[in-house]
Structure formats: C-alpha cells, structure tokens
JSON list of C-alpha atoms in Angstrom, two decimals:
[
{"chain": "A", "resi": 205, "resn": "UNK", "atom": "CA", "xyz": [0.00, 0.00, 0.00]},
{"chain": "A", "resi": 206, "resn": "UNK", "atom": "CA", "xyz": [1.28, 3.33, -1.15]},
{"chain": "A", "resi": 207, "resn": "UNK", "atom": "CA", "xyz": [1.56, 5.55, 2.32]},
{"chain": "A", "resi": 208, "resn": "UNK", "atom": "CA", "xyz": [1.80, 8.84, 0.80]},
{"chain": "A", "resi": 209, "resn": "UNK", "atom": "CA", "xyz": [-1.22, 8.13, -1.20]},
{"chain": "A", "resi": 210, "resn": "UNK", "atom": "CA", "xyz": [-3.09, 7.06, 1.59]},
{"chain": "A", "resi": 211, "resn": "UNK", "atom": "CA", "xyz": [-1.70, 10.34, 3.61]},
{"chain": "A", "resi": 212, "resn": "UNK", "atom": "CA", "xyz": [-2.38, 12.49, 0.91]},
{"chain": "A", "resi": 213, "resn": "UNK", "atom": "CA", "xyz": [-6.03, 11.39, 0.72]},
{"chain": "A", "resi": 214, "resn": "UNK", "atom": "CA", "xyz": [-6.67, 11.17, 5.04]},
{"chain": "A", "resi": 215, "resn": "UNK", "atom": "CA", "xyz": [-4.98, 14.63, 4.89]},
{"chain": "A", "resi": 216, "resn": "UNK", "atom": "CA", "xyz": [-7.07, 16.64, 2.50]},
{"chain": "A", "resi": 217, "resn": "UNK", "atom": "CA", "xyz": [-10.51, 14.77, 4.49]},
{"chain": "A", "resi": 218, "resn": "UNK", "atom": "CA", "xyz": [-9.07, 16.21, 7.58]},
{"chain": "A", "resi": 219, "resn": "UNK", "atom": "CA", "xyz": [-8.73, 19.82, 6.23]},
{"chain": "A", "resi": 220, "resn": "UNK", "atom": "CA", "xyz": [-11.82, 19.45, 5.02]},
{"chain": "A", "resi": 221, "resn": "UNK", "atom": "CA", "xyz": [-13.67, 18.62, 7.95]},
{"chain": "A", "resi": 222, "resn": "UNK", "atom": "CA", "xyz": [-11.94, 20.97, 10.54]},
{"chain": "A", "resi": 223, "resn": "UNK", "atom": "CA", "xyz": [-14.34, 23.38, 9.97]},
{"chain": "A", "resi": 224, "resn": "UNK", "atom": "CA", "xyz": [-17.26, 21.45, 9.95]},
{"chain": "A", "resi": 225, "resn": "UNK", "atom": "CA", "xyz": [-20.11, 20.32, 12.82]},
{"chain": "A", "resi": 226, "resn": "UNK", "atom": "CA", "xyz": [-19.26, 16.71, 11.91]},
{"chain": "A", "resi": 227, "resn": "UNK", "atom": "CA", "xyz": [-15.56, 17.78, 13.01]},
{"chain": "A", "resi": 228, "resn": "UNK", "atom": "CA", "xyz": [-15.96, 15.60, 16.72]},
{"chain": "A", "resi": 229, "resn": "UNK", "atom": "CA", "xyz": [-16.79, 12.39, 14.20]},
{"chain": "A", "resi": 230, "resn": "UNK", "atom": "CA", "xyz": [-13.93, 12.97, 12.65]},
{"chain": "A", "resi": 231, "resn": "UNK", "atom": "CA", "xyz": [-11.29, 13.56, 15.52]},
{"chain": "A", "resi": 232, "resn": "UNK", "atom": "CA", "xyz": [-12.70, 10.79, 17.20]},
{"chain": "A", "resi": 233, "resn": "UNK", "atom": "CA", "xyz": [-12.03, 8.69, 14.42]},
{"chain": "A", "resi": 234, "resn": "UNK", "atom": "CA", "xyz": [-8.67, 9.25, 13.98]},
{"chain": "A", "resi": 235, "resn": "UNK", "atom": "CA", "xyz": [-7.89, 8.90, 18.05]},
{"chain": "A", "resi": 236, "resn": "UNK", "atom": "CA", "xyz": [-9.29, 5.44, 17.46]},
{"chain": "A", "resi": 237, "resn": "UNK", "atom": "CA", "xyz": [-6.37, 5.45, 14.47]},
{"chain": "A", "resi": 238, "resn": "UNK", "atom": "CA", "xyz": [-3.83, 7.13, 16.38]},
{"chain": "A", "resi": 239, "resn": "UNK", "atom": "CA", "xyz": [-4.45, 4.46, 18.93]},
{"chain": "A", "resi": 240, "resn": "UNK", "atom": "CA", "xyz": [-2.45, 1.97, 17.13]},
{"chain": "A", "resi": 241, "resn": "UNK", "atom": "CA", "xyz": [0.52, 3.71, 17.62]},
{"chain": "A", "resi": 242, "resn": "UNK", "atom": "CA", "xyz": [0.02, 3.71, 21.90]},
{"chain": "A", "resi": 243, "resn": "UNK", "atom": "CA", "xyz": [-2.13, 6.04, 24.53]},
{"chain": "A", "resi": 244, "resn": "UNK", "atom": "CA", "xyz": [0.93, 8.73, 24.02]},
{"chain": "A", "resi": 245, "resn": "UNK", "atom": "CA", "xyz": [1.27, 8.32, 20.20]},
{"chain": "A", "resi": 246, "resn": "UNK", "atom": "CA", "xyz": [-1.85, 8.92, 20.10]},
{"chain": "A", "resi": 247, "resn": "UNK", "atom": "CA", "xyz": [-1.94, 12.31, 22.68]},
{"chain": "A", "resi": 248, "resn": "UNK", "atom": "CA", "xyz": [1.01, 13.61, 20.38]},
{"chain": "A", "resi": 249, "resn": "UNK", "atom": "CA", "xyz": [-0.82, 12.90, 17.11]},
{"chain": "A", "resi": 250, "resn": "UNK", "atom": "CA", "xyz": [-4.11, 14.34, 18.52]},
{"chain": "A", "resi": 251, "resn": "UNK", "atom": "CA", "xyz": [-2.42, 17.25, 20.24]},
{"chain": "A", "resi": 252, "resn": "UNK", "atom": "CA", "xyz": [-0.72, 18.16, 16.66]},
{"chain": "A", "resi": 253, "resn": "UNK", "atom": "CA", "xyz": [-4.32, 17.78, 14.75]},
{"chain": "A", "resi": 254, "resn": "UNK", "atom": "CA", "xyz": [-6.05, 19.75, 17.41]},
{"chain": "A", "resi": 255, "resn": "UNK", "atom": "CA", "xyz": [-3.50, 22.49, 16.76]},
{"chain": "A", "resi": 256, "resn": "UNK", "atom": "CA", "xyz": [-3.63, 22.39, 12.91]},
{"chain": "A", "resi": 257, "resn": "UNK", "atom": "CA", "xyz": [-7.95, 22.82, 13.76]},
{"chain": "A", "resi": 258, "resn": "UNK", "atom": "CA", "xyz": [-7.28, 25.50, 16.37]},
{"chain": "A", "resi": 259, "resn": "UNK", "atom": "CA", "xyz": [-5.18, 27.19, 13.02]},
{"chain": "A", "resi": 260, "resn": "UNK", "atom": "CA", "xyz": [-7.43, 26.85, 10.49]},
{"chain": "A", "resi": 261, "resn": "UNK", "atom": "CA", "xyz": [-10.60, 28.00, 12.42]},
{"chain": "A", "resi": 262, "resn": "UNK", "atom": "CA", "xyz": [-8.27, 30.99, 13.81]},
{"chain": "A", "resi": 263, "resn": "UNK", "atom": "CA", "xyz": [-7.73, 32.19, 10.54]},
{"chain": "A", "resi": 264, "resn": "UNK", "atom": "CA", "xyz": [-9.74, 35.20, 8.67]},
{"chain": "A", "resi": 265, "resn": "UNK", "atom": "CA", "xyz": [-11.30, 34.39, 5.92]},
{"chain": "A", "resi": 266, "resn": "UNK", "atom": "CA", "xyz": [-9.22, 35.83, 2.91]},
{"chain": "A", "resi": 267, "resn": "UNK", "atom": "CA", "xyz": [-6.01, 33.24, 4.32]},
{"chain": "A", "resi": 268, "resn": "UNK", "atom": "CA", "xyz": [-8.63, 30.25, 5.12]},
{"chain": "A", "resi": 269, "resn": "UNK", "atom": "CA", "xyz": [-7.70, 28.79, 1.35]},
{"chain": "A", "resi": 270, "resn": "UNK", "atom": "CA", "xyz": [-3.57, 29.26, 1.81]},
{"chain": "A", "resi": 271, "resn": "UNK", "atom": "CA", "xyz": [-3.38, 28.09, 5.47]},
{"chain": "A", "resi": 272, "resn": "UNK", "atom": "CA", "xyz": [-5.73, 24.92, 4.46]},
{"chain": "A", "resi": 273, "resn": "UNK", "atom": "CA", "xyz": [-3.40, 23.79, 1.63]},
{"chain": "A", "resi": 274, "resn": "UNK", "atom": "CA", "xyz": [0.09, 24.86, 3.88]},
{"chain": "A", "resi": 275, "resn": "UNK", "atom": "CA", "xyz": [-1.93, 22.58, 6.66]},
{"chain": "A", "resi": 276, "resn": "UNK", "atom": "CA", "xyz": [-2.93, 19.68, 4.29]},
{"chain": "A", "resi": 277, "resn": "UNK", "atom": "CA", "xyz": [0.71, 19.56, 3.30]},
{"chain": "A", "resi": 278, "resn": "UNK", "atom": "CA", "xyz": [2.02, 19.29, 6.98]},
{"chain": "A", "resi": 279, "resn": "UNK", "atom": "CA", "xyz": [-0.65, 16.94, 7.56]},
{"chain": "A", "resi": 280, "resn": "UNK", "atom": "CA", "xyz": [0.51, 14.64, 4.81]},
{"chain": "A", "resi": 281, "resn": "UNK", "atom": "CA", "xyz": [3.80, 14.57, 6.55]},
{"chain": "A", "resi": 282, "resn": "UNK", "atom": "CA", "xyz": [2.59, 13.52, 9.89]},
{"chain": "A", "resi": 283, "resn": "UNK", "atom": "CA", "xyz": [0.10, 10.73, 8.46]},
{"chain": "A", "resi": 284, "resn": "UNK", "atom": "CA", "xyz": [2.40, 9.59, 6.27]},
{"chain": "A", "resi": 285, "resn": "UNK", "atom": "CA", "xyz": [5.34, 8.93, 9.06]},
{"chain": "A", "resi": 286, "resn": "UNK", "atom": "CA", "xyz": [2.40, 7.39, 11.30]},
{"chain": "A", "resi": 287, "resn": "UNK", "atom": "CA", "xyz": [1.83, 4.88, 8.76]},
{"chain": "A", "resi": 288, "resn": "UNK", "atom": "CA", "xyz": [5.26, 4.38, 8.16]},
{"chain": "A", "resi": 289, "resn": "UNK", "atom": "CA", "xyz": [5.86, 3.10, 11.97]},
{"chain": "A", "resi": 290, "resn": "UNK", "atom": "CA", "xyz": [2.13, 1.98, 11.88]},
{"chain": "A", "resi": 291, "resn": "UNK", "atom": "CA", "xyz": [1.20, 0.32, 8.55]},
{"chain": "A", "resi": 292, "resn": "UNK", "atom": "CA", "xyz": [-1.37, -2.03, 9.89]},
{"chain": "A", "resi": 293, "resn": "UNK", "atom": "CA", "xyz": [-3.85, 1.26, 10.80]},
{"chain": "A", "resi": 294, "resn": "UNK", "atom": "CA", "xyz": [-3.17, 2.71, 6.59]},
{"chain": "A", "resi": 295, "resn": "UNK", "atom": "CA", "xyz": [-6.67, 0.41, 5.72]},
{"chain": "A", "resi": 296, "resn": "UNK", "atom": "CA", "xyz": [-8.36, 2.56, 8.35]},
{"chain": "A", "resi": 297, "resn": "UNK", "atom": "CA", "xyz": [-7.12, 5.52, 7.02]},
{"chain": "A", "resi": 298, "resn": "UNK", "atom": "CA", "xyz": [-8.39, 4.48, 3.64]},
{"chain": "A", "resi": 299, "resn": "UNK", "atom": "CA", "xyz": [-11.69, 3.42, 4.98]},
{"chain": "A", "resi": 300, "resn": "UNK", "atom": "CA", "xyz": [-11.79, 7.22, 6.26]},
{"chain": "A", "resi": 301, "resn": "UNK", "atom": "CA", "xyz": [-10.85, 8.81, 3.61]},
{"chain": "A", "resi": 302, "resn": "UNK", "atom": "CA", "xyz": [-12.72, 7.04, 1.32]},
{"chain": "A", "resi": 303, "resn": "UNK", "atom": "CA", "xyz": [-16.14, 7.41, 3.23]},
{"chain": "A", "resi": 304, "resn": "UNK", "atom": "CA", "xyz": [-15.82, 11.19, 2.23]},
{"chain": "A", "resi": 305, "resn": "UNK", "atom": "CA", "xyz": [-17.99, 12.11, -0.90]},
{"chain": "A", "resi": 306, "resn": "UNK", "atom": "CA", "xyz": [-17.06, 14.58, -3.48]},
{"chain": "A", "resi": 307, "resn": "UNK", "atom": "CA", "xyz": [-18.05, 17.30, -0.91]},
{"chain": "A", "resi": 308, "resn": "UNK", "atom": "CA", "xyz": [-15.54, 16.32, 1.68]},
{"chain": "A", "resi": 309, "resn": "UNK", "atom": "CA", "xyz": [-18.31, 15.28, 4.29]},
{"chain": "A", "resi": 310, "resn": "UNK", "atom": "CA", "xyz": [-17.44, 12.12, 6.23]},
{"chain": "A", "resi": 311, "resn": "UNK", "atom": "CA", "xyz": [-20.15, 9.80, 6.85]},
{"chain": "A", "resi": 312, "resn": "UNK", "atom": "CA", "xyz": [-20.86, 8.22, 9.89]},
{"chain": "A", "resi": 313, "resn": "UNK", "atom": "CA", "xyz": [-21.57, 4.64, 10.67]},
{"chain": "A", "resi": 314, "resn": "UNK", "atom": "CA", "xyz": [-23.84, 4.15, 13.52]},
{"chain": "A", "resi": 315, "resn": "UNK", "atom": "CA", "xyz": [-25.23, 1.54, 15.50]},
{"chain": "A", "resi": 316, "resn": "UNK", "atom": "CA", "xyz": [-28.24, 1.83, 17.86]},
{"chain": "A", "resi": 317, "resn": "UNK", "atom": "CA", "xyz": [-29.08, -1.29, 20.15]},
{"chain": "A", "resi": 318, "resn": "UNK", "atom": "CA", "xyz": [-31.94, -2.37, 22.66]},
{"chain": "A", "resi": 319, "resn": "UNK", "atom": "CA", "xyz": [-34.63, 0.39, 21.59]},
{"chain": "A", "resi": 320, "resn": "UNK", "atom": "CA", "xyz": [-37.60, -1.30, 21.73]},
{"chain": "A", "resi": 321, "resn": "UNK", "atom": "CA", "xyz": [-40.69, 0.85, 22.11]},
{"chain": "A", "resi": 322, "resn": "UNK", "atom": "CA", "xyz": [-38.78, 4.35, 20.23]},
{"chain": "A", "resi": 323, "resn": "UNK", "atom": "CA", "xyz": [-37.78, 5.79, 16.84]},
{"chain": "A", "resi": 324, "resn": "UNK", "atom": "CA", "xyz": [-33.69, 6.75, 15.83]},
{"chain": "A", "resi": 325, "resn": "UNK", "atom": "CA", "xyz": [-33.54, 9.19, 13.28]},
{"chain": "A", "resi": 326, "resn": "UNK", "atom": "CA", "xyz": [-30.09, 9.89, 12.34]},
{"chain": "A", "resi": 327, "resn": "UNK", "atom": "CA", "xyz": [-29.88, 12.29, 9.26]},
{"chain": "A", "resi": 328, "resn": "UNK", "atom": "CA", "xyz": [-27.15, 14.10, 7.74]},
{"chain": "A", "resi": 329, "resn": "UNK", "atom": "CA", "xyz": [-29.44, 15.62, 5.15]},
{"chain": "A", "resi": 330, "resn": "UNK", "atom": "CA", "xyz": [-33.24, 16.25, 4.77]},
{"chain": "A", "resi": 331, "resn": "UNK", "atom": "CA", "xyz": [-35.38, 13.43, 5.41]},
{"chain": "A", "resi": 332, "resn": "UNK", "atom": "CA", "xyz": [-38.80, 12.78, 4.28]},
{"chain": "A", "resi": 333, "resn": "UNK", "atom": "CA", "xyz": [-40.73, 9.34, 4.67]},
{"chain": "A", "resi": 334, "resn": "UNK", "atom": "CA", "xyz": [-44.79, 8.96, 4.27]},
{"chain": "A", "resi": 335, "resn": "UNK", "atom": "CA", "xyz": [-46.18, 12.32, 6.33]},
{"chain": "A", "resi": 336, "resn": "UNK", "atom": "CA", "xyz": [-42.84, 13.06, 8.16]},
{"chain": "A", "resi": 337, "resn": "UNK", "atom": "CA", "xyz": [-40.37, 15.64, 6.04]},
{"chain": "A", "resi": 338, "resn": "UNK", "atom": "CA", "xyz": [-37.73, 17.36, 8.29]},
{"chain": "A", "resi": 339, "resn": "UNK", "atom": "CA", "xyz": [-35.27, 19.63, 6.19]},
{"chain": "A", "resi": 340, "resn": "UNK", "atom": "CA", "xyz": [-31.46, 20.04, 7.48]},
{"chain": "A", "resi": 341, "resn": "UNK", "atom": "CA", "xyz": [-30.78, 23.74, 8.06]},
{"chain": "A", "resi": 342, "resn": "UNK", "atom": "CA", "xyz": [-29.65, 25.48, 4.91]},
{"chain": "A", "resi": 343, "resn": "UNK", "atom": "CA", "xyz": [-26.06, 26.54, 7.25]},
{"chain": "A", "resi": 344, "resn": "UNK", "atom": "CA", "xyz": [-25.46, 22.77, 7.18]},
{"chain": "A", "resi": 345, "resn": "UNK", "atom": "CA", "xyz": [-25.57, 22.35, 3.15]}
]
C-alpha cells in the first residue's frame, strides 16, 4: 500500500472537515487510528491535529484557502510517518478517507441497540418518509 497516497487522501478529508459540525466524528475517528501507535502516540498525534484545527478555524477568511493547503501539506507529513511506523492502521485511514464524498463530508456509521418501544432518526441531510419531512438547516448544506 502506497503511504503517501493514503496520507495524501486522510490529509485533504481532515482539512476538510476541521471546519465542519461533523468535526468531533472525525477527531474521534482518527484517536481510534492514532491508537495503534500507543495512549501517548496517540496524545502527540491528537495534540498536533487539534492544533492544525485551532489554526485553520483561527484564521480570517481571505487566508482560510492558503493556510488549508500549507496545513494539508504538513498533515501529509505527519500521516504519512504514522503509517510508516504503523502500517497495519493505513486500511483505516483508507476506509476514512474514502467514506468522504465529493463534498468532503465524512459519513458516519452508527449503531443503535436495545430500543424497543422508540424511533432513531439519524440524518445528515433532509429526510422525508410517508407524512414526516424534516429539512437540514440550509447553514449545514
């Protein structure tokens, strides 16, 4: 498996979603990742994501595009010497990366268990089924 190409792809979901609500999905997904590595791999790896976030979401508007691709590349470099001493966790990285659609949005899997008696309605989008229609907020879209 080509590392860098793996990298490349986890990196440019990641830069993508740091601005996002689904952002929490996201980082908790790659602690799971960074988990491979060890508890304090994975504080070091989260510590330097959170930090590359904190960046991006600090930054004005008119430098949002430059700082993304400048963070994308640094991100490339950490992922990619992760894998490196971590190859067994690329697949999930893969998984991740390709679970993103052309929009950059990762999707969720979820699992609900012993609800007898009540309804789960997990939606990313609008949602309409016989009489019932709820529309996502038009901030989300």
């Amino acid at each position: 498996m080509d590392f860098m190409q793996v990298a490349a792809g986890g990196a440019a979901v990641l830069v993508a979603e740091m601005a996002k609500s689904s952002w929490e999905a996201v980082r908790a997904a790659m602690a799971r990742l960074f988990g491979r590595g060890g508890a304090e791999t994975a504080e070091q790896e989260l510590r330097l994501l959170d930090a590359a976030r904190e960046r991006l979401v600090g930054t004005v508007d008119g430098e949002r595009a430059s700082v993304a691709r400048t963070l994308e590349q640094q991100l490339l470099i950490q992922l990619a010497a992760f894998l490196q001493k971590n190859p067994e966790a690329a697949a999930d990285l893969q998984t991740l990366a390709d679970r993103s659609d052309e929009t950059g949005e990762v999707r969720a899997q979820v699992s609900v268990h012993h609800n007898t008696g009540s309804q789960v309605l997990i939606a990313g989008g609008s949602v309409t089924a016989h009489d019932f229609s709820y529309g996502a907020s038009q901030e989300r879209k």
